[in-house]
Structures are given as structure tokens and as C-alpha cells.
Amino acid sequence: MPALMLAASILAGFVAAGAAPAFVRRFGPRAAAWTALVPAALALYYLSLACSEPAVARVLPWAPSLGLHLSFTADGLGLLFALIVSGVGAVVAVYSSGYFGGDPRLGRFYGWLLVFMAAMLGVVLSDNLLLLYVFWEITSVSSYILIGFDHEEANARAAALEALVVTVAGGLCLLGGVVLLGTAGGSFEISTLLARREGIQAHPLFLPALVLVLVGAFTKSAQFPFHFWLPSAMVAPAPVSAYLHSAAMVKAGIYLLLRLGPLLGGNAVWTWGVGGAGLVTLLLGAFMALGQTDLKRLLAYSTVSALGMMTLLIGLGTPASLGAAVVFVTAHALYKGALFLAAGSVDHGAGTRDVRVLGGLFAPMPRTALGTGAAALSMAGVLPFLGGIGKEMAYEAGLGYGLGVAAAAVAGGLGFFFVAAVAGYGPFRGRAPAAAHEVPRRMWAGVWTLAGCGLLLGLRPGAAAGLLGAAAAAAGAPGMQLKLWHGFGPALGLSLATLAAGAGLYALRARVRESAARLTWRRGPEAAYEALLGGTLAAAAGLTRGLQSGRLRNYLVIIVLTLVGLAATPLLLFQGVHWPETPYDLRFGEMGIAAVILMAAGLAVRSRSLLGAIAAMGAVGYAVATIYLRYGAPDLAMTQFLIESLTVLLFVLAFYRLPNFATLSSRRARVRDGAVALLAGGLVTVLVLVATGLQLHHPISDYFVRTAVGEAHGRNIVNVILVDFRGLDTLGEATVLGIAAIGVLALIKLKRKEP
Amino acid sequence: MTSLILQVAVRVLMPLLLMFSVFLLVRGHNLPGGGFSGGLVAASAWALFAIVYGAGAARRALRVDPLTLIAAGLGTILASGAVGLVSGRPFLTGLWGALDLGAYGAWMVGTPLLFDFGVYLSVIGVVLTIIFVLEEE
Amino acid sequence: MAFVIGGLFAAGIYMMLRRSLVKLLIGLALLTQSVNLLIFDAAQLVRARIPIVPEGEHALLPPYADPLPQAFILTAIVISFGVTSFAVALAYRALRTVGTDDLDRIGETELS
């Protein structure tokens, strides 16, 4: 049962997350690294799947009536991402135990880290779009908590909220898109939808669905104009940034684009929307990275740029570009994860992240320096690292598409080179040994592992060719070639040119940084976000002050008047009041009942005596019961009689000791209230009259009437409805009653603590 | 309240009312009645008793705590629903079988009847909880 | 019928706007009656054809009173009893604690 195993692997992540806090508390922070065994074991499992048969999808129904199935698939694309998520997860878990030292919050951190990992695995392994959405939202929420890990810091909270608002808003769009896609395609299974591509693309709902899904993917993967949350999120601890903001969460959007590309792509909206967003993000991110001085923000902007590169490549949609995207995703996860971890190590060892200050760390931190250097070379696009292969493939894809795209890719590559040099070379160059110390082994080992994978896969691309090829095939580009040496060609020329120009750019880094910082957009989309958020809060506060006066009567007046206004306006404007021709065939006795009800109601209103008012209320109830009796509802009549007796009893028991009513309200208030009440009553009267005049199509109770005897074996249809057809309602009702009774008991019986 | 007439009347009425309530419950599936009205009649009978003799006496005569009745009622409802669940159908599916009563013919028995009985119990429990508590104050 | 529903509705609203807590509760009860009747009325009123299948038949012959609203109202009546009793208990407790049934003065005591 491979699908069950897949589901179990995700479940294992959640279970481990639940157990992690207790584990860390019991065995101490140093043992926390052992939690890495869970992601490591999962990674091995996914690796074993990658070596065996390609795709499986099994369905375990969860809420079948909603089309929600627990169905998982493990094709090349899903497994590639699952491997990245679990593998980097294992490295990050080991690294964190060193990074946080003896932090008492370590258990909580591991718990959320594993929750995130499990949810991320769910995203990339789900075959059901709704299920994918559920996991998608779990990643948003867990990332909120992880970014805001230092929740005592105001800016950490703000950044976490920002990431949450942006990604959850995108998640809502995604949900809308998913539902529309499901409507258009008649299924939520991705595999089924892919087979119905033609019909879905021709469906009128296709365009809105496409746009909504794209917004969802763009927010998650920090595409312009939603990119701003990613640099802000750099307040998170370094392992979180390495994991969420380079390897895993921001790749969720990329994954979605790759996964749904074969379904949604191949049209102008996709090409221009995805490609355009990617292009803008690529250039903007690369440019804004130039001006950064904080190591992590620098890496964050280059991540934005790299995500733009991936999106651009996916948007182009050619086999070459999709293959390049898959390779680039892998290379980026490895080198950027390593660099973020390295940034954390540098911060840890040298006590600062300012690239203008850092230098000379090679002597005190040789191991960190070596690992970081290897990752930076991959990022810079130097062969034989995987990053170099990915870059050349991207250049080739760009050249194959058009010169403009190739130029943008080269500009991006230049930015990567610059950032790689500043982050991977700058802090370690120079002789003057800074007062710094090497980090523990569990920290540099993580950098080494990720950077080493980048080198090994570059040297022996054949090892990963099978999986990467299968991933590209799932994204719509079969037959991808993965090799180290692409031969002499324009792509190699561009690559060499990038290296040369990048070296020049780095030589002028101080001036580049200044001018870029001067040009950097200060009031971008982030300002719009802040204005929107602030405006919403202010509006809500104003509304609350205006409406929440704390007096029930004011609320009631507002509600009633709003209702009257809303209901009466269209009635008067568009409908006109059609008085029914012969409203009622009333008989004398019924007129009498009506008169009794109205008189009793009037008495209840006017009565100065408390018991009198209660009695009048009871009279109304009894008279209403006779109406039920009169019009064929003996059950109702009986229940109404009994309930009314009990209600009156209740009122008398509770209130008979009270004095009679005093006149509390002024005359003016009474006139005002009377007017409001008459308005409401008048509206209801008119509505009833109009409704009586309408003949709607026949009610659903026909079904009950037809099946009550045959299927439910009861001839009292009202009772059959209560206990059989709508039994769940009645169960709810009985529960409410029970709660009310317990509430009454608590209110009356519990003795107030005397102050 | 110490009215002798009432005291005697309640003594006579109580069994009648309680029997009537069970009658309503049983016939409810085919004729006017059912768990709600049956339960309310029974609850009214006990409420009457509580007014005349006091809530304490009523509690003693009832022998069970009304809260227990609520729990028992809800439990019965859940159990009647679970029957469907156990037999592989959705929760609260009505299941029926004929109970052979020999000379009296067959009587249709099903989980909805059990459900109605649960409603009956919980209605009594709820009403009595409230009335007793208020009466005792 | 419409006038009965409207009248009950108006009476209920007026009572709920009073400052006395007890009047508010009575208003709530009147409002409930009005709404129940509204539901009842929404399905066409049919005189005295109760929705019970006669012995030996398998389905009702029209015209019959619509059973679905009746089931709804039955539920509503019983629920509203639960709500009313809870509200009564709440009011009772408030009266005992604060010593007045004037809503405005209850509000003031909360503040002090």
C-alpha cells in the first residue's frame, strides 16, 4: 500500500512534532539533534521511492461529498520536493540544536519545525487540490509562529504578521481558484484534472481560476508585488530562514506552478502572467540585493531574485526552460540553505551580520569558511557545482526563447554572483583575524552537507538525472538531459561573461552598494500593505466606537432600522407591493383568535402589573397554539400549550417577588421606541402579505411526505422528520437544551464569591 | 403551597399524566405526539408535583437527578445514531426491523423510536433541572 | 394573519426596547411567537388537513399542511424554551446581584 505509506510518512512528521517538545524537555537541548532522525528517515524513504516505480496515487475518502480525498502521489516532481524538504529539514534540525544552545524554547521550536515539515510534505505529495490547500495553510500558520519565534520583539511579531497576512490572503485566493478548477473540471484530483485539460481551458471559469491560483502561488513564493514579506521575515532565527525561506516554504509556490503548469499553461495569460511576474521579480530582487548591508537581508533579496528566475523559467514553458527550472530549484535549495545556515554561523561566531564590518574570519572559522565558500561557488554559477549547471541551462533556455529573456537571466546571474561574493567570500577574506570563534561541529557540518551535495551532484549529475528528469517530465518537459559539460556555445560564453562582469562588480562593491541603496524603492508595495492594514484597524476601531455603545436597546434600534431600511427599499423601489387578491378566507372564529392575540399583546405592552404582563404573554402563547390546531398542526399546538405553561411558570417562579413596573422611560423615549417597533411590525406585515401572494415552486417536504411511510415507517410526518430525516438537527437541539439547563443550574446554584 | 385540594388532585393526576406521556411517546410516530410532547407532559406533571409538595419532595420522588436524565437522553440519542454507524451506514441512519408479537401482529421497531425515547428523557431532564432549581430558590 | 404576526413583532420589539429586564424577556417571548407564526404562515395555511398519513394509505393526498415548517417550529418552540429559561435565570441572577431590573442602572453598576 504505497499510498498508505506516503500518508503515514506525513503523519509521522506530525506525530514527531507532537512528541518533540516532551522529548527535548526530557533529554535536554543537546539531544534535540536526534529529532533530525525523523526527517532523515523520511528522506531515505523518499529516496527509496525515487529509485523504484514512478507514480502511485491512492484514494482514502475523507469527506467524499466535498470531493476531499486523502490521495497522495509520489511522482518525480513530488519526490524531488519531498527529498529537499526532508533532507534540508534533517540538516536544519541538527544545526538548530547548536544554534539555539540551551534556549528553553527549543522544544517548542522543534515542534513547530516538524509541523511545518510535515505540512510541506503534504503539499508536495497530495494529489487532491483541497488536501493540498489544507497543508498549504498549515505551512502558513506554522511559518507565522516560526518567524515570530522571538515573540517578545515587536518587529518579529510585525514581520510574522506580515508574512501571515500576505500568504494567507494568497491562500484564500488559492482556495477560490481550486474550487473554481474543481467546478470546471469536475474533480479535485490533480491527476484527473490533468487528463481533462482541454475541457478545463475552454471553460468560462478557467480564467478566474487561473488568476486566483497564480496569486496564491505568487504570494507564497514572494513574487512581485508580494515579495516584501520575505526580506521582512529575516528577523526569524537563521535555521528558520534556511529552511522556510530558501529550501521549503517559498518553494511551495514554485512547486504549485510546476505541478499545475501542464494543466493551466500553454496560453497567453499563463506565459505573460507567470513569465512577467518572474521577470520583474528576478530583476527587482537582483537590484535590491545590491544595496543590502545585512547578510540575511542580502540573501533574502537574492532569494527573491532566484524565485523570480524560477517563475520566469516556468512561465516560458519550453522543455528547456522547465528542465532548467527543476535543476535550478534543486541547486538553489542546496546552496541557499547552506548560505543561510552560514549566515547564522557567522552571526553566532562573529556577533554581527553587517557585511561592511565582517572580514578576516577565515583564520578563526576555517570550517565554516570552507563550507560557505563551496555554497557560494555554486550560487555564483561556477562549474562543476550544480548551481553552475542550473545557470547554464537557464541561459540556454533563455537563448532559445529570445534575447531579452537571456539578457534578464544574465542580469540575474550577475546579481547572484555579486551576492555570492559578498556573502561567501567577503566575511572571510583579509588577514586581520577578527575576534571570533568557530561554531560547534553540528553547525558547520550542516553547511558542509548542503554545499557538498551541490558539489557532488554537479560532478556526478548522472546520480540525480533520473529523479530530476522525472520531475521535469511531470512538469511537462520529458526527455531532459542533465550533464556537466554543455560544450562550447553561446551559453558558456554568457556564463564566462557573467563571471567576469560579476568579479568587476564585486571589486566596486562599496560604490555599487551605495548607489543601489540610494535608488532602492522605499515606498513600495510594503507601504501599501501597511496602509491597508492600518486603515482597516482604524476603520474597525472607529466603527466599534460608533456602534458598540454597550446598551442593548441601541443595538436593537440599529438592527431594526437597518433591517427595515434594507428590506423596504428594494420592496418599494423595484417590487412594488402586490396585495394579494383574496388574502385570507378567514372565518369568524379565526378572526376572534387574531383579535385575542393582538389584545393580549397590547395588554402585555401596556400592563403596569408584572403578573398581568406575564399572564398576557401566556395568553398570547395559548392563542397561538389554537392557531396551530386550527391549521393542521396538532403536534405544534400540544407542544406550544405545554411550553407556554412551563414558561409562565418559570417567569412566575423567578419574578413573582418583584414589584410592579415603574415607568422608567420618558415619554419621548417611549414614542421613539413605539415608532421603531411599529415600523418593524409594519414591515413584517407587508412582507408576509407579499410572500403570501407569491407562489413558489413546490416545497421539499413532498419528499418527506412520499417516503415517510415506506422508508421511515411512520405516519406522523412531523415526528418522522424530527427523529429520522432531520435527526441530526434534533440531536443538536437536545444538546442545546442540555447546555441551557446546565447553564441555568450554574447561574442559580453557584454561589458568588463574596468580595 | 398547602392547598389540600391541590395535594389530593396531584396524587390522582400524577399517574394519569405520566401514563399519558408514555402513551404520547409511543404513538408519536404515527399520530400526534412524540418525544417532545410526551416529555413535556411528564415534565409538567413533575413540575406540578414540585409546586405542590416542594422541589425537595419532588426530587426524592423522582429518585434520579434530572441532570442524569439529560445525560441518559443524549446518550440514548447518540446510541441510536451509532447503530447506523456500526452497521456501516452514515450516523443516524434509521434502521428498522419487525418485532413479532405473535397474536398481536408485528410491531415495527427501529432506531428512530430509540431516538425519540432519548428526546423524551432529555426533555424531562432539561425542564426539571430548570424548574427544580428555580423552585428551590 | 399578517397583521397578527406584524402586531406581535411590533409588541415584541417595543418590549425589548424597555429598560426593564423582565419586560425585555417578555418581549423576547412575544417576538418568538411572531417568528414561529411567520414560518408557519410561509407554508400556505391549510385548514385542518393534518400531515398524518391515514391508516392503510401510503402517502398523503393533497391538500395537506406542510409538515416541514411544523417540524422546524416544533424545534424552535423547544429551543426557545431553553433560551428563555436561560435568560430568565440570567435575569434572576442579575436581579439578585444588583438589586434592580433597570438595564441602565445594571450597566452603571458594572462600571463602578
Coordinates of N, CA, C and O in Angstrom, one line a residue, chain A residues 328-464:
Chain A
F328 N 17.4 24.2 -11.3 CA 17.7 25.4 -10.6 C 17.1 25.4 -9.2 O 17.7 25.8 -8.2
V329 N 15.9 24.9 -9.1 CA 15.2 24.7 -7.8 C 16.1 23.9 -6.8 O 16.3 24.3 -5.7
T330 N 16.6 22.8 -7.4 CA 17.4 21.9 -6.5 C 18.7 22.6 -6.1 O 19.0 22.6 -4.9
A331 N 19.3 23.2 -7.1 CA 20.6 23.8 -6.8 C 20.4 24.9 -5.7 O 21.2 25.1 -4.8
H332 N 19.4 25.7 -6.0 CA 19.1 26.8 -5.1 C 18.8 26.4 -3.7 O 19.3 26.9 -2.7
A333 N 18.0 25.3 -3.5 CA 17.7 24.8 -2.2 C 19.0 24.4 -1.5 O 19.2 24.7 -0.3
L334 N 19.9 23.8 -2.2 CA 21.1 23.4 -1.5 C 22.0 24.5 -1.2 O 22.5 24.7 0.0
Y335 N 22.3 25.4 -2.1 CA 23.3 26.5 -1.8 C 22.7 27.6 -0.9 O 23.4 28.1 -0.1
K336 N 21.4 27.9 -1.1 CA 20.9 29.0 -0.3 C 20.6 28.5 1.1 O 20.8 29.3 2.0
G337 N 20.2 27.3 1.2 CA 20.1 26.7 2.6 C 21.4 26.8 3.3 O 21.5 27.3 4.5
A338 N 22.4 26.4 2.6 CA 23.8 26.4 3.2 C 24.2 27.8 3.6 O 24.7 28.1 4.7
L339 N 23.9 28.8 2.7 CA 24.3 30.1 2.9 C 23.6 30.8 4.1 O 24.2 31.5 4.9
F340 N 22.3 30.4 4.2 CA 21.5 31.0 5.4 C 22.1 30.4 6.7 O 22.2 31.1 7.7
L341 N 22.4 29.1 6.6 CA 22.9 28.5 7.8 C 24.3 29.2 8.1 O 24.6 29.5 9.3
A342 N 25.1 29.4 7.1 CA 26.4 30.0 7.2 C 26.2 31.4 7.8 O 27.0 31.8 8.7
A343 N 25.2 32.1 7.4 CA 25.0 33.5 7.9 C 24.7 33.4 9.4 O 25.2 34.2 10.2
G344 N 23.9 32.4 9.8 CA 23.7 32.2 11.2 C 24.9 31.9 11.9 O 25.2 32.4 13.0
S345 N 25.8 31.1 11.3 CA 27.1 30.7 12.0 C 28.0 31.9 12.1 O 28.6 32.2 13.2
V346 N 28.0 32.8 11.1 CA 28.8 34.0 11.1 C 28.3 34.9 12.2 O 29.1 35.4 13.0
D347 N 27.0 35.0 12.2 CA 26.4 35.9 13.3 C 26.8 35.3 14.7 O 27.1 36.1 15.6
H348 N 26.7 34.0 14.8 CA 27.0 33.3 16.0 C 28.4 33.5 16.4 O 28.8 33.8 17.6
G349 N 29.3 33.3 15.4 CA 30.8 33.4 15.7 C 31.3 34.7 15.8 O 32.2 35.0 16.6
A350 N 30.8 35.7 15.0 CA 31.4 37.0 15.0 C 30.6 38.1 15.6 O 31.0 39.2 15.9
G351 N 29.3 37.8 15.8 CA 28.5 38.7 16.6 C 27.9 39.8 15.7 O 27.3 40.8 16.3
T352 N 28.0 39.8 14.4 CA 27.4 40.8 13.6 C 27.1 40.2 12.3 O 27.6 39.2 11.9
R353 N 26.1 40.9 11.6 CA 25.8 40.4 10.2 C 26.0 41.5 9.2 O 25.6 41.4 8.1
D354 N 26.7 42.6 9.6 CA 26.9 43.7 8.7 C 28.0 43.4 7.8 O 29.2 43.2 8.2
V355 N 27.8 43.3 6.5 CA 28.8 42.9 5.5 C 29.9 44.0 5.4 O 31.0 43.7 5.0
R356 N 29.6 45.2 5.8 CA 30.7 46.2 5.8 C 31.7 46.0 6.9 O 32.9 46.5 6.8
V357 N 31.3 45.4 7.9 CA 32.2 45.2 9.1 C 32.9 43.8 9.0 O 34.1 43.7 9.4
L358 N 32.2 42.8 8.5 CA 32.7 41.5 8.6 C 34.0 41.4 7.7 O 34.1 42.0 6.6
G359 N 34.9 40.5 8.2 CA 36.1 40.3 7.4 C 37.1 39.5 8.2 O 37.0 39.5 9.5
G360 N 38.0 38.8 7.6 CA 39.1 38.1 8.3 C 38.6 37.0 9.1 O 39.3 36.6 10.1
L361 N 37.5 36.4 8.8 CA 37.0 35.3 9.6 C 37.6 33.9 9.2 O 37.3 32.9 9.8
F362 N 38.4 33.9 8.1 CA 38.9 32.6 7.7 C 39.7 31.9 8.8 O 39.6 30.7 9.1
A363 N 40.6 32.7 9.4 CA 41.5 32.1 10.4 C 40.7 31.5 11.6 O 40.9 30.4 12.0
P364 N 39.8 32.3 12.2 CA 39.1 31.8 13.4 C 38.0 30.7 13.0 O 37.7 29.9 13.8
M365 N 37.5 30.8 11.8 CA 36.3 29.9 11.4 C 36.6 29.2 10.1 O 35.9 29.3 9.2
P366 N 37.7 28.4 10.1 CA 38.1 27.8 8.8 C 37.0 26.8 8.2 O 36.8 26.8 7.0
R367 N 36.4 26.1 9.1 CA 35.4 25.1 8.6 C 34.2 25.7 8.0 O 33.7 25.4 6.9
T368 N 33.7 26.7 8.8 CA 32.5 27.4 8.3 C 32.9 28.1 6.9 O 32.1 28.1 6.0
A369 N 34.2 28.6 6.9 CA 34.6 29.3 5.7 C 34.6 28.4 4.5 O 34.1 28.7 3.4
L370 N 35.1 27.2 4.7 CA 35.1 26.2 3.5 C 33.8 25.9 3.0 O 33.5 25.9 1.8
G371 N 32.9 25.5 4.0 CA 31.5 25.2 3.5 C 30.8 26.3 2.9 O 30.2 26.2 1.8
T372 N 31.0 27.5 3.4 CA 30.3 28.7 2.9 C 30.9 28.9 1.5 O 30.1 29.3 0.5
G373 N 32.2 28.8 1.3 CA 32.8 29.1 0.0 C 32.2 28.1 -1.0 O 31.9 28.6 -2.1
A374 N 32.1 26.9 -0.7 CA 31.6 25.9 -1.7 C 30.2 26.3 -2.1 O 29.8 26.2 -3.2
A375 N 29.3 26.7 -1.1 CA 28.0 27.0 -1.4 C 27.9 28.3 -2.2 O 27.2 28.4 -3.2
A376 N 28.8 29.2 -1.9 CA 28.9 30.5 -2.7 C 29.3 30.2 -4.1 O 28.8 30.9 -5.0
L377 N 30.2 29.3 -4.3 CA 30.6 29.0 -5.7 C 29.5 28.4 -6.5 O 29.3 28.8 -7.7
S378 N 28.7 27.6 -5.8 CA 27.5 27.0 -6.5 C 26.6 28.2 -6.9 O 26.0 28.2 -8.0
M379 N 26.4 29.1 -5.9 CA 25.5 30.2 -6.2 C 26.0 31.1 -7.3 O 25.2 31.6 -8.1
A380 N 27.3 31.3 -7.3 CA 27.9 32.2 -8.3 C 27.7 31.5 -9.7 O 27.9 32.2 -10.7
G381 N 27.5 30.3 -9.7 CA 27.3 29.6 -11.0 C 28.6 29.1 -11.6 O 28.8 29.1 -12.8
V382 N 29.5 28.7 -10.8 CA 30.8 28.2 -11.2 C 30.6 26.7 -11.4 O 30.1 26.0 -10.6
L383 N 31.2 26.2 -12.5 CA 31.2 24.7 -12.7 C 32.3 24.2 -11.9 O 33.3 24.9 -11.6
P384 N 32.3 23.0 -11.4 CA 31.4 21.9 -11.6 C 30.3 21.9 -10.6 O 29.8 20.8 -10.3
F385 N 29.9 23.0 -10.0 CA 28.8 22.9 -9.0 C 27.4 22.8 -9.7 O 27.3 23.3 -10.8
L386 N 26.4 22.3 -9.0 CA 25.1 22.1 -9.5 C 24.5 23.5 -9.9 O 23.8 23.6 -10.9
G387 N 24.9 24.5 -9.1 CA 24.4 25.8 -9.5 C 24.9 26.3 -10.8 O 24.2 26.9 -11.6
G388 N 26.1 25.9 -11.2 CA 26.7 26.2 -12.5 C 25.9 25.6 -13.6 O 25.5 26.2 -14.6
I389 N 25.6 24.3 -13.4 CA 24.8 23.6 -14.4 C 23.4 24.2 -14.6 O 23.0 24.5 -15.7
G390 N 22.8 24.5 -13.4 CA 21.5 25.1 -13.5 C 21.5 26.5 -14.2 O 20.6 26.8 -15.0
K391 N 22.6 27.2 -14.0 CA 22.6 28.6 -14.6 C 22.8 28.4 -16.1 O 22.2 29.1 -16.9
E392 N 23.7 27.5 -16.5 CA 23.9 27.3 -17.9 C 22.6 26.8 -18.6 O 22.3 27.3 -19.7
M393 N 21.9 26.0 -17.9 CA 20.6 25.5 -18.5 C 19.6 26.7 -18.6 O 18.9 26.8 -19.6
A394 N 19.6 27.6 -17.6 CA 18.8 28.7 -17.7 C 19.1 29.6 -18.8 O 18.3 30.1 -19.6
Y395 N 20.4 29.8 -19.0 CA 20.9 30.7 -20.1 C 20.5 30.1 -21.5 O 20.0 30.8 -22.4
E396 N 20.7 28.7 -21.6 CA 20.3 28.1 -22.8 C 18.8 28.3 -23.1 O 18.4 28.5 -24.2
A397 N 18.0 28.0 -22.0 CA 16.6 28.2 -22.2 C 16.2 29.6 -22.6 O 15.4 29.8 -23.5
G398 N 16.9 30.6 -22.0 CA 16.7 32.0 -22.3 C 17.0 32.3 -23.8 O 16.3 32.9 -24.5
L399 N 18.2 31.8 -24.2 CA 18.6 32.0 -25.6 C 17.7 31.4 -26.5 O 17.4 31.9 -27.6
G400 N 17.2 30.2 -26.1 CA 16.2 29.5 -27.0 C 14.9 30.3 -27.1 O 14.2 30.1 -28.1
Y401 N 14.6 31.1 -26.2 CA 13.3 31.8 -26.2 C 13.4 33.2 -26.8 O 12.6 33.6 -27.6
G402 N 14.4 33.9 -26.5 CA 14.6 35.2 -27.0 C 15.7 36.0 -26.4 O 16.0 35.6 -25.2
L403 N 16.3 36.9 -27.0 CA 17.4 37.6 -26.5 C 17.1 38.3 -25.2 O 17.9 38.4 -24.3
G404 N 15.9 38.9 -25.2 CA 15.5 39.7 -24.0 C 15.5 38.9 -22.7 O 16.1 39.3 -21.7
V405 N 15.0 37.7 -22.8 CA 14.9 36.8 -21.7 C 16.3 36.4 -21.3 O 16.7 36.4 -20.1
A406 N 17.2 36.1 -22.3 CA 18.5 35.7 -22.0 C 19.2 36.9 -21.3 O 20.0 36.6 -20.3
A407 N 19.0 38.1 -21.7 CA 19.6 39.2 -21.1 C 19.2 39.3 -19.6 O 20.0 39.6 -18.7
A408 N 17.9 39.1 -19.4 CA 17.4 39.2 -18.0 C 18.0 38.1 -17.1 O 18.4 38.3 -16.0
A409 N 18.2 36.9 -17.7 CA 18.8 35.8 -17.0 C 20.2 36.2 -16.6 O 20.7 35.9 -15.5
V410 N 20.9 36.8 -17.6 CA 22.3 37.1 -17.3 C 22.4 38.2 -16.2 O 23.2 38.1 -15.3
A411 N 21.5 39.2 -16.3 CA 21.4 40.2 -15.2 C 21.2 39.5 -13.9 O 21.9 39.9 -12.9
G412 N 20.3 38.5 -13.8 CA 20.1 37.8 -12.6 C 21.3 37.1 -12.2 O 21.7 37.1 -11.0
G413 N 22.0 36.4 -13.1 CA 23.2 35.7 -12.8 C 24.3 36.6 -12.2 O 25.0 36.2 -11.3
L414 N 24.3 37.8 -12.8 CA 25.3 38.8 -12.3 C 25.0 39.1 -10.8 O 25.9 39.2 -10.0
G415 N 23.7 39.3 -10.5 CA 23.3 39.6 -9.1 C 23.6 38.4 -8.2 O 24.2 38.6 -7.1
F416 N 23.4 37.2 -8.7 CA 23.8 36.0 -7.9 C 25.2 36.0 -7.6 O 25.7 35.8 -6.4
F417 N 26.0 36.3 -8.6 CA 27.5 36.3 -8.4 C 27.9 37.3 -7.3 O 28.7 37.0 -6.4
F418 N 27.3 38.5 -7.5 CA 27.7 39.6 -6.5 C 27.3 39.2 -5.1 O 28.1 39.2 -4.2
V419 N 26.1 38.7 -4.9 CA 25.7 38.3 -3.6 C 26.5 37.2 -3.1 O 26.9 37.2 -1.9
A420 N 26.8 36.2 -4.0 CA 27.6 35.1 -3.5 C 29.0 35.6 -3.0 O 29.5 35.1 -2.0
A421 N 29.6 36.5 -3.8 CA 30.9 37.0 -3.4 C 30.8 37.8 -2.1 O 31.6 37.6 -1.1
V422 N 29.8 38.6 -1.9 CA 29.7 39.4 -0.7 C 29.4 38.5 0.5 O 29.9 38.7 1.6
A423 N 28.5 37.5 0.3 CA 28.1 36.6 1.5 C 29.1 35.5 1.7 O 29.3 35.1 2.9
G424 N 29.7 35.0 0.7 CA 30.5 33.8 0.8 C 32.0 34.0 0.8 O 32.8 33.2 1.3
Y425 N 32.4 35.2 0.3 CA 33.8 35.4 0.3 C 34.2 36.6 1.2 O 35.2 36.5 2.0
G426 N 33.4 37.7 1.1 CA 33.7 38.9 1.9 C 34.0 38.6 3.4 O 35.0 39.1 3.9
P427 N 33.1 37.9 4.1 CA 33.3 37.8 5.6 C 34.6 37.1 5.9 O 35.1 37.3 7.1
F428 N 35.2 36.4 5.0 CA 36.4 35.5 5.3 C 37.7 36.1 4.8 O 38.7 35.6 5.2
R429 N 37.6 37.0 3.9 CA 38.8 37.5 3.3 C 39.6 38.4 4.2 O 39.0 38.9 5.2
G430 N 40.8 38.7 3.8 CA 41.6 39.6 4.6 C 42.4 38.8 5.7 O 42.1 37.7 6.0
R431 N 43.4 39.5 6.2 CA 44.2 38.8 7.2 C 43.8 39.0 8.6 O 43.9 38.1 9.4
A432 N 43.5 40.3 8.9 CA 43.3 40.7 10.3 C 42.3 39.7 10.9 O 41.1 39.7 10.6
P433 N 42.7 38.8 11.8 CA 41.7 37.9 12.4 C 40.8 38.6 13.4 O 41.2 39.3 14.3
A434 N 39.5 38.6 13.1 CA 38.5 39.2 13.9 C 38.4 38.4 15.2 O 38.8 37.2 15.3
A435 N 37.9 39.1 16.2 CA 37.7 38.3 17.5 C 36.5 37.5 17.3 O 35.4 37.9 17.6
A436 N 36.7 36.3 16.9 CA 35.6 35.4 16.6 C 36.0 34.0 16.9 O 37.2 33.7 17.1
H437 N 35.0 33.1 17.0 CA 35.3 31.7 17.3 C 34.6 30.8 16.3 O 33.5 31.1 15.8
E438 N 35.1 29.6 16.2 CA 34.5 28.6 15.3 C 33.2 28.1 16.0 O 33.1 28.1 17.2
V439 N 32.2 27.8 15.1 CA 30.9 27.3 15.7 C 31.0 25.8 15.9 O 31.9 25.1 15.4
P440 N 30.1 25.2 16.8 CA 30.2 23.8 17.0 C 30.1 23.0 15.7 O 29.5 23.4 14.7
R441 N 30.5 21.7 15.8 CA 30.5 20.9 14.7 C 29.1 20.7 14.0 O 28.9 20.7 12.8
R442 N 28.1 20.6 14.9 CA 26.8 20.3 14.4 C 26.3 21.5 13.5 O 25.4 21.3 12.7
M443 N 27.0 22.6 13.7 CA 26.6 23.8 12.8 C 27.3 23.8 11.5 O 26.7 23.9 10.5
W444 N 28.7 23.7 11.6 CA 29.3 23.7 10.3 C 29.1 22.5 9.5 O 29.1 22.5 8.2
A445 N 28.8 21.4 10.2 CA 28.5 20.1 9.4 C 27.3 20.3 8.5 O 27.3 19.8 7.4
G446 N 26.3 21.1 9.0 CA 25.2 21.3 8.2 C 25.5 22.1 6.9 O 25.0 21.7 5.8
V447 N 26.3 23.1 7.0 CA 26.7 23.9 5.9 C 27.5 22.9 4.9 O 27.2 23.0 3.7
W448 N 28.4 22.1 5.5 CA 29.1 21.2 4.6 C 28.2 20.2 3.9 O 28.4 20.0 2.7
T449 N 27.3 19.7 4.6 CA 26.4 18.7 3.9 C 25.7 19.3 2.7 O 25.7 18.7 1.6
L450 N 25.1 20.4 2.9 CA 24.3 21.0 1.8 C 25.2 21.4 0.7 O 24.9 21.1 -0.5
A451 N 26.3 22.1 1.0 CA 27.2 22.6 0.0 C 27.8 21.4 -0.7 O 28.0 21.4 -1.9
G452 N 28.2 20.3 0.1 CA 28.8 19.1 -0.5 C 27.8 18.5 -1.5 O 28.3 18.0 -2.6
C453 N 26.5 18.4 -1.2 CA 25.6 17.8 -2.1 C 25.6 18.6 -3.4 O 25.5 18.0 -4.5
G454 N 25.7 19.9 -3.3 CA 25.7 20.8 -4.5 C 26.9 20.4 -5.4 O 26.8 20.4 -6.6
L455 N 28.1 20.1 -4.7 CA 29.3 19.8 -5.5 C 29.1 18.4 -6.1 O 29.4 18.2 -7.3
L456 N 28.7 17.5 -5.3 CA 28.7 16.1 -5.7 C 27.7 15.9 -6.9 O 28.0 15.3 -7.9
L457 N 26.5 16.6 -6.8 CA 25.5 16.4 -7.9 C 26.1 17.1 -9.1 O 25.7 16.7 -10.2
G458 N 26.9 18.1 -8.9 CA 27.5 18.8 -10.1 C 28.5 17.9 -10.8 O 28.6 17.8 -12.0
L459 N 29.3 17.2 -10.0 CA 30.4 16.4 -10.5 C 29.8 15.1 -11.1 O 30.2 14.6 -12.2
R460 N 28.8 14.6 -10.5 CA 28.1 13.3 -11.0 C 26.7 13.6 -11.2 O 25.8 13.1 -10.5
P461 N 26.3 14.4 -12.2 CA 24.9 14.7 -12.5 C 24.1 13.4 -12.8 O 22.9 13.5 -12.6
G462 N 24.8 12.4 -13.2 CA 24.0 11.2 -13.5 C 23.3 10.6 -12.3 O 22.2 10.0 -12.4
A463 N 23.8 10.9 -11.1 CA 23.2 10.4 -9.9 C 21.8 10.9 -9.7 O 20.9 10.2 -9.2
A464 N 21.6 12.2 -10.1 CA 20.3 12.8 -9.9 C 19.5 12.9 -11.1 O 18.4 13.3 -11.1

